[in-house]
mmCIF file of C-alpha atoms in Angstrom:
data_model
loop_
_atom_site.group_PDB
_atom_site.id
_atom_site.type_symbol
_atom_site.label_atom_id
_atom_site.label_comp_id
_atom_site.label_asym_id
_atom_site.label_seq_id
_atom_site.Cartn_x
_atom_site.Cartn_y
_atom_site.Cartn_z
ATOM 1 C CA UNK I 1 0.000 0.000 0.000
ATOM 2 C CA UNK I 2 1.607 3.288 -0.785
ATOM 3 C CA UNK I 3 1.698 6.612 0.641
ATOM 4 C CA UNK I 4 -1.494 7.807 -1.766
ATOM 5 C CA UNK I 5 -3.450 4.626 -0.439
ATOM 6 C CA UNK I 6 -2.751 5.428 3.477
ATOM 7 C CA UNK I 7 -3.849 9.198 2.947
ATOM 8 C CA UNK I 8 -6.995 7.991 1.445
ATOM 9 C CA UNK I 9 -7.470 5.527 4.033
ATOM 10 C CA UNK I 10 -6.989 7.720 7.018
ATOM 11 C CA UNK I 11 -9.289 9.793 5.313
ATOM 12 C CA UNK I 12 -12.136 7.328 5.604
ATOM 13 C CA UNK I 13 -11.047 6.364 9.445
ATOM 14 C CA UNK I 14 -11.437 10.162 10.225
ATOM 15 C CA UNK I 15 -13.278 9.831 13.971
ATOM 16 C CA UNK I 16 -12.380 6.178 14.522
ATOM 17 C CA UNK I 17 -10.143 5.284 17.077
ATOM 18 C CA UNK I 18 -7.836 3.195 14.668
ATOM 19 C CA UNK I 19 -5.912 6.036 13.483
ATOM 20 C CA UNK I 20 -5.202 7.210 17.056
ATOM 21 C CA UNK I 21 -4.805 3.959 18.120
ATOM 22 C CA UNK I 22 -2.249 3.059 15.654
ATOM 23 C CA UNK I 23 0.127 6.233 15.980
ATOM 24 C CA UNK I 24 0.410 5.720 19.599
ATOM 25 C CA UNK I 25 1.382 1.870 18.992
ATOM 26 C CA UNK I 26 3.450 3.473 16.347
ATOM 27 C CA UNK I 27 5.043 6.085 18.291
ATOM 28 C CA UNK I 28 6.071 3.528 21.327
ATOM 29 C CA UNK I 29 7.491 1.291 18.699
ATOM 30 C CA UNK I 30 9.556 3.945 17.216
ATOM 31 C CA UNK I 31 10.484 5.381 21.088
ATOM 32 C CA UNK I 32 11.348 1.777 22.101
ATOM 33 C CA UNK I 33 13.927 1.430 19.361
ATOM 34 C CA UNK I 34 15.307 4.387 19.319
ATOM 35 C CA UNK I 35 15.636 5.249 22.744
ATOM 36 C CA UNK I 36 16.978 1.903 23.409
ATOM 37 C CA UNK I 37 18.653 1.865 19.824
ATOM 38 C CA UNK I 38 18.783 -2.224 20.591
ATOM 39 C CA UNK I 39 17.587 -3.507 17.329
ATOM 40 C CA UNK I 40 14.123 -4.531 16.743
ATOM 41 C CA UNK I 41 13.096 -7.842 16.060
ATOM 42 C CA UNK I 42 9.804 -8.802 14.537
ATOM 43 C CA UNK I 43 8.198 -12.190 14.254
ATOM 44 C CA UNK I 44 5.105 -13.912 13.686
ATOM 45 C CA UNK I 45 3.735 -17.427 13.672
ATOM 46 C CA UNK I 46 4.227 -20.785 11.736
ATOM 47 C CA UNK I 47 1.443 -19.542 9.817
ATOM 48 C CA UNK I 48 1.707 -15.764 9.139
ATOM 49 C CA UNK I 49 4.915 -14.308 8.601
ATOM 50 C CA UNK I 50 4.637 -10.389 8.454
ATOM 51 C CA UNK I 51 7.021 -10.028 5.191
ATOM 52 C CA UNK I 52 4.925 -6.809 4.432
ATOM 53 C CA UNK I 53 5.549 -5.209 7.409
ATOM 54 C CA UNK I 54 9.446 -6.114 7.596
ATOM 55 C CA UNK I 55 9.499 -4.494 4.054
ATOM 56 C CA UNK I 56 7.598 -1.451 4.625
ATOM 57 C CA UNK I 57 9.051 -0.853 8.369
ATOM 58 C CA UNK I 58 12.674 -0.488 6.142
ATOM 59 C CA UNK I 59 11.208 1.459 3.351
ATOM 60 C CA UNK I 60 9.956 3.737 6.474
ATOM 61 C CA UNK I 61 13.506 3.257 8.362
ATOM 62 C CA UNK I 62 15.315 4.963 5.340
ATOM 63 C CA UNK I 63 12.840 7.595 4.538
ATOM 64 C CA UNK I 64 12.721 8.884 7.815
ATOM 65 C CA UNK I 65 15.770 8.723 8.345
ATOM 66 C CA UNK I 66 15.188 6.610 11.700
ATOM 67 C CA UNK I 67 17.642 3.444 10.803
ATOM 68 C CA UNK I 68 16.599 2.118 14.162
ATOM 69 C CA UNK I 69 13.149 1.007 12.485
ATOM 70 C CA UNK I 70 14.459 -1.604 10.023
ATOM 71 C CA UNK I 71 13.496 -4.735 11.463
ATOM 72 C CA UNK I 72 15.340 -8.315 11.448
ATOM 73 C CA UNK I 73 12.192 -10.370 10.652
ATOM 74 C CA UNK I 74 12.933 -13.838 12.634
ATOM 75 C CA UNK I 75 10.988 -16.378 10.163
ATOM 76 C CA UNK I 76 10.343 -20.048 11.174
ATOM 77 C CA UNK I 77 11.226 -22.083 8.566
ATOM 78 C CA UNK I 78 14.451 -19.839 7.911
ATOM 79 C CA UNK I 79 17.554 -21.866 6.281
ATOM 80 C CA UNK I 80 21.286 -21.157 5.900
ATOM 81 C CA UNK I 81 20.854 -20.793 2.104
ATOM 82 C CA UNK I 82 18.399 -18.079 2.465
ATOM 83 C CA UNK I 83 19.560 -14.435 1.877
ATOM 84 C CA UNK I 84 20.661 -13.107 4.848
ATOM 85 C CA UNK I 85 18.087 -10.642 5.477
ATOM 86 C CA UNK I 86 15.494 -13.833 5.436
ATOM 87 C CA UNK I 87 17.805 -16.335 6.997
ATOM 88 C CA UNK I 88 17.261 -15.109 10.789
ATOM 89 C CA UNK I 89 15.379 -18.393 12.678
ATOM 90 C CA UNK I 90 13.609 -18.810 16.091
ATOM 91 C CA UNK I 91 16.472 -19.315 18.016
ATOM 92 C CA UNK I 92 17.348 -15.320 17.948
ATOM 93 C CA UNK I 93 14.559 -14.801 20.195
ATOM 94 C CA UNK I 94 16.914 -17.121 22.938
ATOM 95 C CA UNK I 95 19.325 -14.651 22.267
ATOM 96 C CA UNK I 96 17.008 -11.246 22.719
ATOM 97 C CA UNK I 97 17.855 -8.494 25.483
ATOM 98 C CA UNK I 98 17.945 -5.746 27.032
ATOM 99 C CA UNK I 99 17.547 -2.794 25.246
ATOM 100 C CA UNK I 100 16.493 -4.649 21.936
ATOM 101 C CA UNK I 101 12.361 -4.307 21.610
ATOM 102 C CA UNK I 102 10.615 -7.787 19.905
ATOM 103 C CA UNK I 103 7.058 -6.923 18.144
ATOM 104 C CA UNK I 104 5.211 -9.953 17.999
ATOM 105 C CA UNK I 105 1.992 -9.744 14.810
ATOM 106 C CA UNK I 106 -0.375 -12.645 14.886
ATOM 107 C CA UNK I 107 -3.808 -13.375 13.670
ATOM 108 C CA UNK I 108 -4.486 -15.795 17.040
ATOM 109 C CA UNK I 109 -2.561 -16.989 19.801
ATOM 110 C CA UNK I 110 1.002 -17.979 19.081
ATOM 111 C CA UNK I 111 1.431 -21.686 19.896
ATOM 112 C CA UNK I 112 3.201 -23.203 22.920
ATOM 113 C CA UNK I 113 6.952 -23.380 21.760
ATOM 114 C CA UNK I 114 6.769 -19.495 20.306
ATOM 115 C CA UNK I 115 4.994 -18.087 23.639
ATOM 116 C CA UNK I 116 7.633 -19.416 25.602
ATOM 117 C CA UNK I 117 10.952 -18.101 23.661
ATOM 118 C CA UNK I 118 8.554 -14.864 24.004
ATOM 119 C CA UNK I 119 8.584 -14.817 27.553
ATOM 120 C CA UNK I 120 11.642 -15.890 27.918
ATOM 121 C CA UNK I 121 12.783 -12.364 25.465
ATOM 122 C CA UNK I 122 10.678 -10.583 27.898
ATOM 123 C CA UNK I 123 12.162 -11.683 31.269
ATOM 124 C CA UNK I 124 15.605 -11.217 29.471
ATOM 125 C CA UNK I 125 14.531 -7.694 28.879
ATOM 126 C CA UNK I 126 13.468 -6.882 25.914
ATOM 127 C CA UNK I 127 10.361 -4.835 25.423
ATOM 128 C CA UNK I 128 7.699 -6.559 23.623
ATOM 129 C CA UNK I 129 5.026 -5.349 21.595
ATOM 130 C CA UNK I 130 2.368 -6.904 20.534
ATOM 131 C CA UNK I 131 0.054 -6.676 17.094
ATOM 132 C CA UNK I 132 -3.288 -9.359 16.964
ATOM 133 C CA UNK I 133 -4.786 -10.691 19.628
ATOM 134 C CA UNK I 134 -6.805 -8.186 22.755
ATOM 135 C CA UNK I 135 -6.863 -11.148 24.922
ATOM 136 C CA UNK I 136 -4.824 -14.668 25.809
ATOM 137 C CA UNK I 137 -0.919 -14.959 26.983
ATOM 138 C CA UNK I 138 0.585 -13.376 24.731
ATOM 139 C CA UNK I 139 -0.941 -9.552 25.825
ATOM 140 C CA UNK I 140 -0.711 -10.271 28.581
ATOM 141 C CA UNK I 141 2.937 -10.494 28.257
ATOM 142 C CA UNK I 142 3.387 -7.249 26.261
ATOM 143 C CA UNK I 143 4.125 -4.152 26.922
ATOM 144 C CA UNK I 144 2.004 -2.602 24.586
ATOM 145 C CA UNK I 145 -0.319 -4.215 22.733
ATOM 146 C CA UNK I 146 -2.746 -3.642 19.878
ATOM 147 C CA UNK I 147 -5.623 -5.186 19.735
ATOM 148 C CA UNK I 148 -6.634 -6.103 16.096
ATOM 149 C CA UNK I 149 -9.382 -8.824 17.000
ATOM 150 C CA UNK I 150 -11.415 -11.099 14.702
ATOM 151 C CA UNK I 151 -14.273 -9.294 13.111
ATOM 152 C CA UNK I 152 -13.058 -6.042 12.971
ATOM 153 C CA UNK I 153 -13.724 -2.727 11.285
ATOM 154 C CA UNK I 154 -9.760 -3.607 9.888
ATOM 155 C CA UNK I 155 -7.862 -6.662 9.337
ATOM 156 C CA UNK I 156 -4.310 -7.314 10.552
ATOM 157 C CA UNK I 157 -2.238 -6.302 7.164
ATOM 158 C CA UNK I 158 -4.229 -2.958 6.879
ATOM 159 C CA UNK I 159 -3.802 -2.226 10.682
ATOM 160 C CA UNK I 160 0.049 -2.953 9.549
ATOM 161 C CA UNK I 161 0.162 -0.619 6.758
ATOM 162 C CA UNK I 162 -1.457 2.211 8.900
ATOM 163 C CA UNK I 163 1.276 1.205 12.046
ATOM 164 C CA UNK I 164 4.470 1.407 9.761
ATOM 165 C CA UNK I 165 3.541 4.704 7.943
ATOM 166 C CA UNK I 166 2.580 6.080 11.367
ATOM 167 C CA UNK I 167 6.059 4.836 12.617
ATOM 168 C CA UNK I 168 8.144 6.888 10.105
ATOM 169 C CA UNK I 169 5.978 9.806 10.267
ATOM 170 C CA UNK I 170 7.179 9.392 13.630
ATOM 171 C CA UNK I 171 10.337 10.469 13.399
ATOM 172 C CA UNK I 172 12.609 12.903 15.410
ATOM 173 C CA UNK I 173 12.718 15.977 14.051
ATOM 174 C CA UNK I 174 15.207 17.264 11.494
ATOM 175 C CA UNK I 175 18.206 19.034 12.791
ATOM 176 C CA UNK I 176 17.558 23.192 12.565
ATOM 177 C CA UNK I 177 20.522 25.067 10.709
ATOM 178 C CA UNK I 178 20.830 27.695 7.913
ATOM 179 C CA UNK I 179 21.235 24.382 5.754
ATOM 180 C CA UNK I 180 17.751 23.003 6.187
ATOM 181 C CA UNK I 181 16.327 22.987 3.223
ATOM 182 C CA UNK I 182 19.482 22.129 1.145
ATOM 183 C CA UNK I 183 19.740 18.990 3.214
ATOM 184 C CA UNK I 184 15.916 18.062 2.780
ATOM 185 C CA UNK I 185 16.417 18.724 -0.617
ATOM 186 C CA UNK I 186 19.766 16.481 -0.936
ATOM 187 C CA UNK I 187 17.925 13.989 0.815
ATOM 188 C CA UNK I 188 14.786 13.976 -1.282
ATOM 189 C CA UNK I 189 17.306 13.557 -4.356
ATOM 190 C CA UNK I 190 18.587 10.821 -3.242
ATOM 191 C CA UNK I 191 15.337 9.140 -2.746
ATOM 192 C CA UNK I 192 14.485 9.860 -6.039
ATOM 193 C CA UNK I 193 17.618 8.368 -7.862
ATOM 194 C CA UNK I 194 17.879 5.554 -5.452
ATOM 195 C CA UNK I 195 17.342 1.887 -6.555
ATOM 196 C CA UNK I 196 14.404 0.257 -5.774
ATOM 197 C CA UNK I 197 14.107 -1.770 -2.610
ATOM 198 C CA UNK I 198 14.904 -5.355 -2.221
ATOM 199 C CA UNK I 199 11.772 -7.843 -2.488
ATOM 200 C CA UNK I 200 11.189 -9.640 0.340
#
């Protein structure tokens, strides 16, 4: 979904809570990592990986200028021969800390084996966030949590799209000088003339 598409949503959730809802999950996300400037990791089940949102949350991490953002997406059925960027498995979560922040997106309840490397990220100190379920263990566990039940007014990968444009929008603001604008421009250039991103 690009930038057009998010506009025109936001548009139609105009006196919803979603849009508030997601820039504050947004905004804690972004705090988390940069404040703690840890790394992020971001994982989902056996089922659902959240590929989009690893992609966009970079796309947003280099526009923004907040490098902090870019995720390490820990995937489940990750192998050696992947590309490194998709080759991360479960077994980073054993190795999550303090400082680093884990956001956790899922449809359901994660099963058994994932809840417990979550905890076990938590009570090593990493912040976790969560994006899916209101209700079971694994809320109850985060730190912040979004609630993006069954039925509702928005499914999970258009609450994701909102969440990672909110999360660059986010952003610190730019450093004041007599070269503002020439560096805004510079950057924008570069933007422009840059390749495209990598699939994921």
């Amino acid at each position: 979904m690009d930038a057009v598409r998010v506009a025109l949503l936001r548009e139609v959730l105009a006196g919803t809570g979603w849009l508030g809802a997601t820039r504050h999950f947004a905004g804690t996300l972004r705090g988390s990592v940069v404040t703690h400037g840890g790394g992020l990791l971001l994982v989902g089940t056996p089922e659902y990986e959240p590929w989009h949102l690893a992609a966009h949350l970079a796309d947003e991490a280099a526009w923004s200028g907040t490098p902090e953002l870019t995720p390490t997406l820990v995937r489940h059925d990750a192998r050696p021969s992947d590309p490194a960027h998709l080759a991360v498995g479960p077994g980073r979560l054993e190795a999550a800390r303090r400082g680093e922040t884990l956001l956790v997106v899922a449809p359901g309840e994660p099963p058994a084996p994932l809840l417990e490397r979550i905890s076990d990220a938590r009570r090593a100190g990493a912040t976790l966030l969560s994006l899916g379920p209101g209700t079971g263990e694994l809320p109850a566990l985060a730190h912040e949590v979004l609630p993006v039940p069954e039925g509702s007014e928005l499914d999970l990968d258009t609450v994701q799209h909102l969440v990672s444009a909110a999360a660059g929008e986010n952003a610190l603001p730019a450093r004041r000088g007599r070269h503002r604008f020439r560096d805004r421009l510079s950057r924008l250039a570069d933007l422009l003339t840059a390749p495209p991103p990598t699939r994921w």
